[in-house]
Amino acid sequence: MDVQEDLDLRPYVDVLLRRWWQILVIAAVAAGLLFGASQLLAPTYRATALVTITDSRTVVQFDPRIQTIADRQPLRAYPELARSDAMLQTLIAQNGALPDDMRTVEGLRDRLIAEAGNDLSLLRLSVTHENPETAARVANAWASLFVAWANDVYRPANAEQVDFYRAQLADADTTLAGAEAALIAFQERNRSAIGQNELDVQLEAQALYLSERRDLNNLVRDVSGLLEQMRRRQGSDDPTLADQLALIAVQLDAFSTQATLPVTLQLESATFLEGQSRAGLIAQLEDLLASLDTTRRELDGALAALEPRILSLQQETLSAQTEASRLQRDYDIASETVLLLSRKVQEEQIASQEVVTGFRLASQASRPTEAISPRPFLNAVIGGGFALLAAVAGLIALTWWRGAAAASARPSESAEVPA
């Protein structure tokens, strides 16, 4: 059998058309009852105050090395904070003329509505009550209390911040005074410049000794070479003019190198040298070589005596320079810290005087003139509509039940008819 044949809507339509007046009567009675009941209820009024949250329009920053990181405003948390227990207890304590049903935190919270506006920086604080004056008065008191509390907790620059930086500045001034006193006291015993001058003199003397020793070594090498040559030709013939001139040359070289530690040298004239034998020249060269060796040993002794003094002066000078550098660094840091904190104190003082930043009461609640509930006409329309739908559903259900009962009774009746 087709499903469409089983589903027949005509009985339901017929019963609705025949019973329409009953449906309307039920809807009218329900609407009337709800209208009358709404008239008996006390009207409820809502008063709303607006609180706005403004950010700082001025950024005061004299020095970028200390930056105040501004926390993001917890805009979504403000409605919940406005209805917190601490806030409501303070509101009850500061408003002794509250009605009896608003003297407890639970009873007051049931009357308060806190919600954000279309912009999260706008907060609506609403109070519902049967008395419009009470609703407006409590809403304004609530808004004023919340603004004062929020400004005290969340304002970006306040007196506590200024006091904090002032205390830091006072400590920095004390540290700077100590650094200045230590630096001045050190300058009274600072021997770094004196030690450096002495060290320069000793290093200059050491350089001169080393230069002379180098020249002496070269001269000793030349004299030794000349002496070896004359010894190899000893007894062969008389000294030549070249030998005599070589002796005079090395004697002159030896004399020119004795600026610091002079050595007594005997310079023979050319006439005297002409009558000397090669053995006499060799003796003079040996004497000269001995004098040069003596001078070289004296130079080595002078250099050895200079080394401890140079090392001591280096240590003393470096120690004084290190201490001076440390004290100067402490003074520079303390001075810079004082300057930095002085600028920060000025920044906070200027920022704390800005009246735009923070929470402000944008609009006070006025006395409401129209009740938000109950609404008799709206309640009557809604109640009548629900009653109408209930009556239609009831008739349809009754019709279906009767049809199902009739269909179940047909087989038993046909069974009683004789074949």
Tab-separated table of C-alpha atoms in Angstrom:
chain	number	residue	atom	x	y	z
A	1	MET	CA	0.000	0.000	0.000
A	2	ASP	CA	1.273	3.484	-0.819
A	3	VAL	CA	2.315	5.697	2.060
A	4	GLN	CA	0.455	8.657	0.613
A	5	GLU	CA	-2.821	6.676	0.850
A	6	ASP	CA	-2.244	6.011	4.559
A	7	LEU	CA	-1.537	9.695	5.348
A	8	ASP	CA	-4.888	11.451	5.117
A	9	LEU	CA	-4.956	15.030	6.471
A	10	ARG	CA	-8.617	15.688	5.802
A	11	PRO	CA	-9.852	14.521	9.240
A	12	TYR	CA	-7.417	16.894	10.960
A	13	VAL	CA	-8.359	19.831	8.762
A	14	ASP	CA	-12.066	19.107	9.270
A	15	VAL	CA	-11.759	19.066	13.038
A	16	LEU	CA	-9.773	22.314	13.073
A	17	LEU	CA	-12.384	24.000	10.875
A	18	ARG	CA	-15.227	22.727	13.012
A	19	ARG	CA	-13.579	23.589	16.327
A	20	TRP	CA	-11.947	26.929	15.401
A	21	TRP	CA	-14.083	28.896	17.798
A	22	GLN	CA	-12.977	26.656	20.685
A	23	ILE	CA	-9.330	27.236	19.766
A	24	LEU	CA	-9.818	31.004	19.727
A	25	VAL	CA	-11.655	30.893	23.054
A	26	ILE	CA	-8.800	28.959	24.666
A	27	ALA	CA	-6.219	31.428	23.270
A	28	ALA	CA	-8.270	34.421	24.406
A	29	VAL	CA	-8.787	33.012	27.886
A	30	ALA	CA	-5.051	32.323	28.227
A	31	ALA	CA	-4.154	35.798	26.984
A	32	GLY	CA	-6.620	37.360	29.401
A	33	LEU	CA	-5.342	35.381	32.325
A	34	LEU	CA	-1.729	36.340	31.583
A	35	PHE	CA	-2.687	39.973	31.067
A	36	GLY	CA	-4.455	40.048	34.407
A	37	ALA	CA	-1.640	38.250	36.189
A	38	SER	CA	0.891	40.698	34.747
A	39	GLN	CA	-1.178	43.593	36.040
A	40	LEU	CA	-0.950	42.161	39.517
A	41	LEU	CA	2.884	41.928	39.478
A	42	ALA	CA	4.963	44.858	40.658
A	43	PRO	CA	6.829	46.623	37.819
A	44	THR	CA	10.609	46.331	37.654
A	45	TYR	CA	12.830	49.181	36.459
A	46	ARG	CA	16.419	49.178	35.186
A	47	ALA	CA	18.885	52.069	35.616
A	48	THR	CA	22.199	52.001	33.743
A	49	ALA	CA	25.426	53.949	34.324
A	50	LEU	CA	28.251	53.962	31.770
A	51	VAL	CA	31.951	53.691	32.621
A	52	THR	CA	34.610	54.298	29.976
A	53	ILE	CA	38.209	53.102	30.006
A	54	THR	CA	40.720	55.456	28.391
A	55	ASP	CA	44.385	54.898	27.614
A	56	SER	CA	47.152	57.424	28.004
A	57	ARG	CA	47.421	59.876	25.114
A	58	THR	CA	50.877	61.118	26.095
A	59	VAL	CA	54.080	59.089	26.176
A	60	VAL	CA	56.699	60.819	28.349
A	61	GLN	CA	60.148	59.304	27.897
A	62	PHE	CA	63.255	61.362	28.610
A	63	ASP	CA	65.564	58.352	28.451
A	64	PRO	CA	64.860	55.138	26.500
A	65	ARG	CA	66.996	52.970	28.782
A	66	ILE	CA	64.237	52.591	31.382
A	67	GLN	CA	60.989	51.633	29.710
A	68	THR	CA	57.714	50.994	31.487
A	69	ILE	CA	55.987	48.049	29.861
A	70	ALA	CA	52.295	48.885	29.825
A	71	ASP	CA	50.177	45.836	30.538
A	72	ARG	CA	47.187	45.288	28.314
A	73	GLN	CA	43.969	46.277	29.985
A	74	PRO	CA	41.939	43.184	31.047
A	75	LEU	CA	38.803	44.566	29.393
A	76	ARG	CA	36.918	41.273	29.411
A	77	ALA	CA	37.513	40.811	33.136
A	78	TYR	CA	35.992	44.121	34.271
A	79	PRO	CA	32.321	42.962	34.262
A	80	GLU	CA	33.203	40.075	36.553
A	81	LEU	CA	35.354	42.260	38.782
A	82	ALA	CA	32.529	44.770	39.076
A	83	ARG	CA	30.303	42.047	40.596
A	84	SER	CA	32.979	40.595	42.877
A	85	ASP	CA	32.266	39.969	46.555
A	86	ALA	CA	34.685	42.657	47.726
A	87	MET	CA	33.077	45.256	45.478
A	88	LEU	CA	29.544	44.383	46.603
A	89	GLN	CA	30.500	44.321	50.285
A	90	THR	CA	31.991	47.795	49.958
A	91	LEU	CA	28.872	48.999	48.130
A	92	ILE	CA	26.653	47.671	50.927
A	93	ALA	CA	28.868	49.212	53.617
A	94	GLN	CA	28.897	52.646	51.971
A	95	ASN	CA	25.151	52.755	51.260
A	96	GLY	CA	23.198	52.227	54.456
A	97	ALA	CA	19.816	53.113	52.881
A	98	LEU	CA	19.633	50.013	50.687
A	99	PRO	CA	16.381	48.010	50.696
A	100	ASP	CA	16.260	44.859	52.749
A	101	ASP	CA	16.472	42.593	49.690
A	102	MET	CA	19.783	44.260	48.705
A	103	ARG	CA	21.596	44.133	52.043
A	104	THR	CA	23.294	40.799	51.348
A	105	VAL	CA	25.902	40.058	48.709
A	106	GLU	CA	23.728	37.379	47.084
A	107	GLY	CA	20.625	39.548	47.058
A	108	LEU	CA	22.538	42.527	45.680
A	109	ARG	CA	24.292	40.473	43.003
A	110	ASP	CA	20.899	39.267	41.724
A	111	ARG	CA	19.975	42.908	41.105
A	112	LEU	CA	23.206	43.937	39.349
A	113	ILE	CA	24.109	43.462	35.696
A	114	ALA	CA	27.609	44.278	34.384
A	115	GLU	CA	28.278	43.887	30.684
A	116	ALA	CA	30.637	45.297	28.083
A	117	GLY	CA	29.364	47.551	25.356
A	118	ASN	CA	29.909	47.131	21.639
A	119	ASP	CA	33.389	48.457	22.340
A	120	LEU	CA	35.116	46.609	25.181
A	121	SER	CA	36.354	49.914	26.575
A	122	LEU	CA	32.735	50.777	27.527
A	123	LEU	CA	31.193	49.102	30.573
A	124	ARG	CA	27.460	49.118	31.367
A	125	LEU	CA	26.550	48.846	35.051
A	126	SER	CA	22.807	48.244	35.459
A	127	VAL	CA	20.606	47.822	38.541
A	128	THR	CA	17.069	46.386	38.478
A	129	HIS	CA	14.551	47.169	41.199
A	130	GLU	CA	10.862	47.809	41.756
A	131	ASN	CA	11.646	51.361	42.860
A	132	PRO	CA	13.076	53.481	40.005
A	133	GLU	CA	14.755	55.940	42.392
A	134	THR	CA	16.513	53.081	44.206
A	135	ALA	CA	17.677	51.564	40.916
A	136	ALA	CA	19.193	54.877	39.747
A	137	ARG	CA	20.774	55.665	43.123
A	138	VAL	CA	22.409	52.234	43.498
A	139	ALA	CA	23.626	52.244	39.874
A	140	ASN	CA	25.347	55.620	40.325
A	141	ALA	CA	26.887	54.574	43.647
A	142	TRP	CA	28.084	51.321	42.119
A	143	ALA	CA	29.622	53.088	39.108
A	144	SER	CA	31.390	55.702	41.254
A	145	LEU	CA	32.795	53.038	43.566
A	146	PHE	CA	34.013	50.918	40.654
A	147	VAL	CA	35.719	53.894	38.963
A	148	ALA	CA	37.567	54.822	42.167
A	149	TRP	CA	38.610	51.225	42.831
A	150	ALA	CA	39.743	50.531	39.261
A	151	ASN	CA	41.739	53.766	39.048
A	152	ASP	CA	43.522	52.891	42.277
A	153	VAL	CA	44.385	49.366	41.094
A	154	TYR	CA	44.973	49.728	37.352
A	155	ARG	CA	46.134	53.281	36.774
A	156	PRO	CA	49.489	53.166	34.914
A	157	ALA	CA	51.222	55.968	36.820
A	158	ASN	CA	50.482	56.732	40.453
A	159	ALA	CA	52.049	58.157	43.548
A	160	GLU	CA	53.465	54.782	44.569
A	161	GLN	CA	55.384	54.587	41.293
A	162	VAL	CA	56.815	58.065	41.826
A	163	ASP	CA	57.780	57.221	45.428
A	164	PHE	CA	59.502	54.036	44.247
A	165	TYR	CA	61.740	55.899	41.800
A	166	ARG	CA	62.413	58.626	44.353
A	167	ALA	CA	63.648	56.014	46.825
A	168	GLN	CA	65.853	54.512	44.136
A	169	LEU	CA	67.193	57.981	43.346
A	170	ALA	CA	68.057	58.613	47.001
A	171	ASP	CA	70.009	55.329	47.151
A	172	ALA	CA	71.791	56.225	43.916
A	173	ASP	CA	72.763	59.644	45.340
A	174	THR	CA	74.299	57.934	48.359
A	175	THR	CA	76.220	55.540	46.135
A	176	LEU	CA	77.462	58.429	43.974
A	177	ALA	CA	78.671	60.356	47.019
A	178	GLY	CA	80.642	57.301	48.177
A	179	ALA	CA	82.154	56.826	44.698
A	180	GLU	CA	83.189	60.488	44.575
A	181	ALA	CA	84.821	60.332	48.011
A	182	ALA	CA	86.711	57.132	47.145
A	183	LEU	CA	87.979	58.614	43.871
A	184	ILE	CA	89.154	61.825	45.568
A	185	ALA	CA	90.893	59.890	48.338
A	186	PHE	CA	92.665	57.708	45.796
A	187	GLN	CA	93.977	60.733	43.888
A	188	GLU	CA	95.804	61.826	47.053
A	189	ARG	CA	97.939	58.660	46.893
A	190	ASN	CA	97.830	57.941	43.187
A	191	ARG	CA	101.420	57.289	41.987
A	192	SER	CA	100.474	55.980	38.577
A	193	ALA	CA	101.798	59.039	36.727
A	194	ILE	CA	104.956	59.224	38.884
A	195	GLY	CA	105.586	55.519	38.507
A	196	GLN	CA	105.017	55.751	34.756
A	197	ASN	CA	107.608	58.532	34.466
A	198	GLU	CA	110.136	56.540	36.469
A	199	LEU	CA	109.371	53.482	34.382
A	200	ASP	CA	109.926	55.428	31.170
A	201	VAL	CA	113.347	56.630	32.449
A	202	GLN	CA	114.386	53.113	33.448
A	203	LEU	CA	113.221	51.655	30.138
A	204	GLU	CA	115.144	54.371	28.276
A	205	ALA	CA	118.309	53.528	30.248
A	206	GLN	CA	117.767	49.828	29.563
A	207	ALA	CA	117.406	50.508	25.855
A	208	LEU	CA	120.646	52.522	25.873
A	209	TYR	CA	122.545	49.759	27.717
A	210	LEU	CA	121.254	47.164	25.292
A	211	SER	CA	122.301	49.290	22.341
A	212	GLU	CA	125.800	49.749	23.782
A	213	ARG	CA	126.112	46.048	24.512
A	214	ARG	CA	125.198	45.286	20.938
A	215	ASP	CA	127.881	47.716	19.696
A	216	LEU	CA	130.411	46.230	22.139
A	217	ASN	CA	129.674	42.744	20.900
A	218	ASN	CA	130.258	43.872	17.343
A	219	LEU	CA	133.489	45.647	18.357
A	220	VAL	CA	134.731	42.611	20.305
A	221	ARG	CA	134.118	40.520	17.238
A	222	ASP	CA	136.137	42.960	15.064
A	223	VAL	CA	139.013	43.252	17.554
A	224	SER	CA	139.131	39.503	17.979
A	225	GLY	CA	139.312	39.067	14.212
A	226	LEU	CA	142.099	41.632	13.857
A	227	LEU	CA	144.011	40.111	16.751
A	228	GLU	CA	143.779	36.670	15.184
A	229	GLN	CA	145.130	37.962	11.900
A	230	MET	CA	148.137	39.650	13.563
A	231	ARG	CA	148.903	36.565	15.618
A	232	ARG	CA	149.029	34.456	12.479
A	233	ARG	CA	151.578	36.884	10.889
A	234	GLN	CA	153.636	37.434	14.047
A	235	GLY	CA	157.385	37.136	13.391
A	236	SER	CA	157.045	37.329	9.630
A	237	ASP	CA	157.688	41.002	9.153
A	238	ASP	CA	157.084	44.386	10.666
A	239	PRO	CA	153.535	45.669	10.917
A	240	THR	CA	152.314	47.365	7.821
A	241	LEU	CA	150.613	50.701	7.650
A	242	ALA	CA	147.314	48.861	7.121
A	243	ASP	CA	147.761	47.008	10.386
A	244	GLN	CA	148.472	50.239	12.158
A	245	LEU	CA	145.443	51.920	10.636
A	246	ALA	CA	143.229	48.957	11.564
A	247	LEU	CA	144.377	49.248	15.176
A	248	ILE	CA	143.628	52.945	15.219
A	249	ALA	CA	140.169	52.283	13.684
A	250	VAL	CA	139.143	49.743	16.313
A	251	GLN	CA	140.444	52.023	19.052
A	252	LEU	CA	138.332	54.858	17.696
A	253	ASP	CA	135.305	52.566	17.508
A	254	ALA	CA	135.862	51.518	21.102
A	255	PHE	CA	136.120	55.134	22.194
A	256	SER	CA	132.930	56.112	20.388
A	257	THR	CA	130.926	53.343	22.057
A	258	GLN	CA	131.806	54.319	25.632
A	259	ALA	CA	129.158	57.002	26.207
A	260	THR	CA	127.722	55.319	29.291
A	261	LEU	CA	130.595	53.329	30.784
A	262	PRO	CA	133.812	54.918	29.516
A	263	VAL	CA	136.947	52.805	29.147
A	264	THR	CA	140.474	54.291	29.252
A	265	LEU	CA	142.000	53.841	25.842
A	266	GLN	CA	145.460	54.819	24.697
A	267	LEU	CA	145.521	56.166	21.201
A	268	GLU	CA	148.987	56.076	19.760
A	269	SER	CA	150.106	58.538	17.150
A	270	ALA	CA	151.011	57.347	13.704
A	271	THR	CA	154.668	58.285	14.287
A	272	PHE	CA	154.848	56.145	17.419
A	273	LEU	CA	153.109	53.284	15.723
A	274	GLU	CA	155.684	53.306	12.947
A	275	GLY	CA	158.376	52.201	15.347
A	276	GLN	CA	156.376	49.476	17.040
A	277	SER	CA	156.651	45.829	16.323
A	278	ARG	CA	153.856	43.485	15.497
A	279	ALA	CA	154.066	42.137	19.005
A	280	GLY	CA	153.394	45.598	20.398
A	281	LEU	CA	150.329	45.910	18.228
A	282	ILE	CA	149.126	42.516	19.393
A	283	ALA	CA	149.625	43.597	23.018
A	284	GLN	CA	147.584	46.742	22.440
A	285	LEU	CA	144.799	44.722	20.823
A	286	GLU	CA	144.787	42.290	23.752
A	287	ASP	CA	144.561	45.212	26.202
A	288	LEU	CA	141.719	46.695	24.190
A	289	LEU	CA	139.888	43.368	24.109
A	290	ALA	CA	140.253	43.018	27.884
A	291	SER	CA	138.868	46.544	28.397
A	292	LEU	CA	135.906	45.740	26.136
A	293	ASP	CA	135.181	42.551	28.069
A	294	THR	CA	135.240	44.491	31.313
A	295	THR	CA	132.890	47.091	29.891
A	296	ARG	CA	130.539	44.369	28.633
A	297	ARG	CA	130.412	42.735	32.072
A	298	GLU	CA	129.648	46.109	33.646
A	299	LEU	CA	126.829	46.618	31.128
A	300	ASP	CA	125.420	43.171	31.941
A	301	GLY	CA	125.533	44.048	35.637
A	302	ALA	CA	123.784	47.371	35.016
A	303	LEU	CA	121.075	45.607	32.945
A	304	ALA	CA	120.601	42.961	35.648
A	305	ALA	CA	120.224	45.698	38.281
A	306	LEU	CA	117.631	47.536	36.153
A	307	GLU	CA	115.333	44.529	35.624
A	308	PRO	CA	113.922	44.192	39.195
A	309	ARG	CA	113.319	47.930	39.370
A	310	ILE	CA	111.526	47.919	36.009
A	311	LEU	CA	109.340	44.955	37.018
A	312	SER	CA	108.511	46.600	40.354
A	313	LEU	CA	107.593	49.872	38.645
A	314	GLN	CA	105.457	48.027	36.117
A	315	GLN	CA	103.552	46.252	38.867
A	316	GLU	CA	103.119	49.414	40.916
A	317	THR	CA	101.992	51.471	37.924
A	318	LEU	CA	99.564	48.840	36.631
A	319	SER	CA	98.090	48.324	40.093
A	320	ALA	CA	97.519	52.059	40.494
A	321	GLN	CA	96.031	52.348	36.993
A	322	THR	CA	93.727	49.381	37.627
A	323	GLU	CA	92.475	50.852	40.889
A	324	ALA	CA	92.004	54.242	39.250
A	325	SER	CA	90.063	52.634	36.393
A	326	ARG	CA	87.833	50.734	38.823
A	327	LEU	CA	87.091	53.807	40.926
A	328	GLN	CA	86.446	55.898	37.830
A	329	ARG	CA	84.114	53.210	36.470
A	330	ASP	CA	82.195	53.091	39.753
A	331	TYR	CA	81.881	56.860	39.674
A	332	ASP	CA	80.710	56.899	36.043
A	333	ILE	CA	78.091	54.208	36.688
A	334	ALA	CA	76.814	55.944	39.836
A	335	SER	CA	76.675	59.307	38.060
A	336	GLU	CA	74.836	57.827	35.078
A	337	THR	CA	72.393	56.025	37.379
A	338	VAL	CA	71.570	59.254	39.223
A	339	LEU	CA	70.970	61.063	35.933
A	340	LEU	CA	68.818	58.219	34.616
A	341	LEU	CA	66.662	57.973	37.747
A	342	SER	CA	66.276	61.761	37.904
A	343	ARG	CA	64.783	61.722	34.421
A	344	LYS	CA	62.543	58.771	35.333
A	345	VAL	CA	61.196	60.583	38.393
A	346	GLN	CA	60.324	63.547	36.184
A	347	GLU	CA	58.593	61.223	33.701
A	348	GLU	CA	56.483	59.589	36.405
A	349	GLN	CA	55.573	62.934	37.959
A	350	ILE	CA	54.318	64.214	34.608
A	351	ALA	CA	52.514	60.955	33.803
A	352	SER	CA	50.835	60.819	37.214
A	353	GLN	CA	49.283	64.251	36.634
A	354	GLU	CA	47.519	63.156	33.450
A	355	VAL	CA	43.788	63.107	34.157
A	356	VAL	CA	42.720	61.496	30.878
A	357	THR	CA	44.138	58.061	31.584
A	358	GLY	CA	42.158	55.451	33.501
A	359	PHE	CA	38.480	54.914	34.318
A	360	ARG	CA	35.902	57.655	34.070
A	361	LEU	CA	32.184	57.829	34.717
A	362	ALA	CA	30.887	58.524	31.214
A	363	SER	CA	27.179	58.751	32.072
A	364	GLN	CA	25.218	58.642	35.307
A	365	ALA	CA	22.045	56.639	35.555
A	366	SER	CA	18.843	58.666	35.411
A	367	ARG	CA	15.515	57.700	36.961
A	368	PRO	CA	13.903	55.126	34.637
A	369	THR	CA	10.334	55.911	33.565
A	370	GLU	CA	9.458	52.714	31.727
A	371	ALA	CA	9.380	49.328	33.419
A	372	ILE	CA	11.270	46.473	31.839
A	373	SER	CA	8.864	43.950	33.366
A	374	PRO	CA	6.174	42.841	33.517
A	375	ARG	CA	4.776	43.783	30.083
A	376	PRO	CA	1.083	42.858	30.098
A	377	PHE	CA	0.392	43.192	26.380
A	378	LEU	CA	3.501	41.303	25.372
A	379	ASN	CA	2.765	38.605	27.947
A	380	ALA	CA	-0.827	38.381	26.709
A	381	VAL	CA	0.263	37.986	23.087
A	382	ILE	CA	2.866	35.388	23.951
A	383	GLY	CA	0.491	33.495	26.250
A	384	GLY	CA	-2.312	33.578	23.686
A	385	GLY	CA	0.018	32.308	20.977
A	386	PHE	CA	1.212	29.416	23.097
A	387	ALA	CA	-2.387	28.581	24.065
A	388	LEU	CA	-3.403	28.646	20.389
A	389	LEU	CA	-0.632	26.252	19.436
A	390	ALA	CA	-1.436	24.009	22.399
A	391	ALA	CA	-5.146	23.869	21.443
A	392	VAL	CA	-4.340	23.004	17.817
A	393	ALA	CA	-1.871	20.322	18.913
A	394	GLY	CA	-4.410	18.931	21.362
A	395	LEU	CA	-7.172	18.658	18.737
A	396	ILE	CA	-4.834	17.014	16.256
A	397	ALA	CA	-3.687	14.529	18.881
A	398	LEU	CA	-7.293	13.771	19.918
A	399	THR	CA	-8.325	13.234	16.304
A	400	TRP	CA	-5.399	10.921	15.671
A	401	TRP	CA	-6.195	8.919	18.811
A	402	ARG	CA	-9.826	8.479	17.836
A	403	GLY	CA	-8.867	7.409	14.309
A	404	ALA	CA	-6.396	4.880	15.634
A	405	ALA	CA	-9.035	3.491	18.029
A	406	ALA	CA	-11.580	3.155	15.230
A	407	ALA	CA	-9.090	1.407	12.968
A	408	SER	CA	-8.247	-1.136	15.646
A	409	ALA	CA	-11.967	-1.899	16.275
A	410	ARG	CA	-12.840	-2.692	12.618
A	411	PRO	CA	-11.273	-6.197	12.407
A	412	SER	CA	-13.142	-7.454	15.484
A	413	GLU	CA	-16.496	-6.278	14.078
A	414	SER	CA	-15.871	-7.985	10.757
A	415	ALA	CA	-14.985	-11.192	12.595
A	416	GLU	CA	-18.496	-11.408	14.168
A	417	VAL	CA	-20.264	-11.505	10.721
A	418	PRO	CA	-21.095	-15.203	9.744
A	419	ALA	CA	-19.435	-16.511	6.619
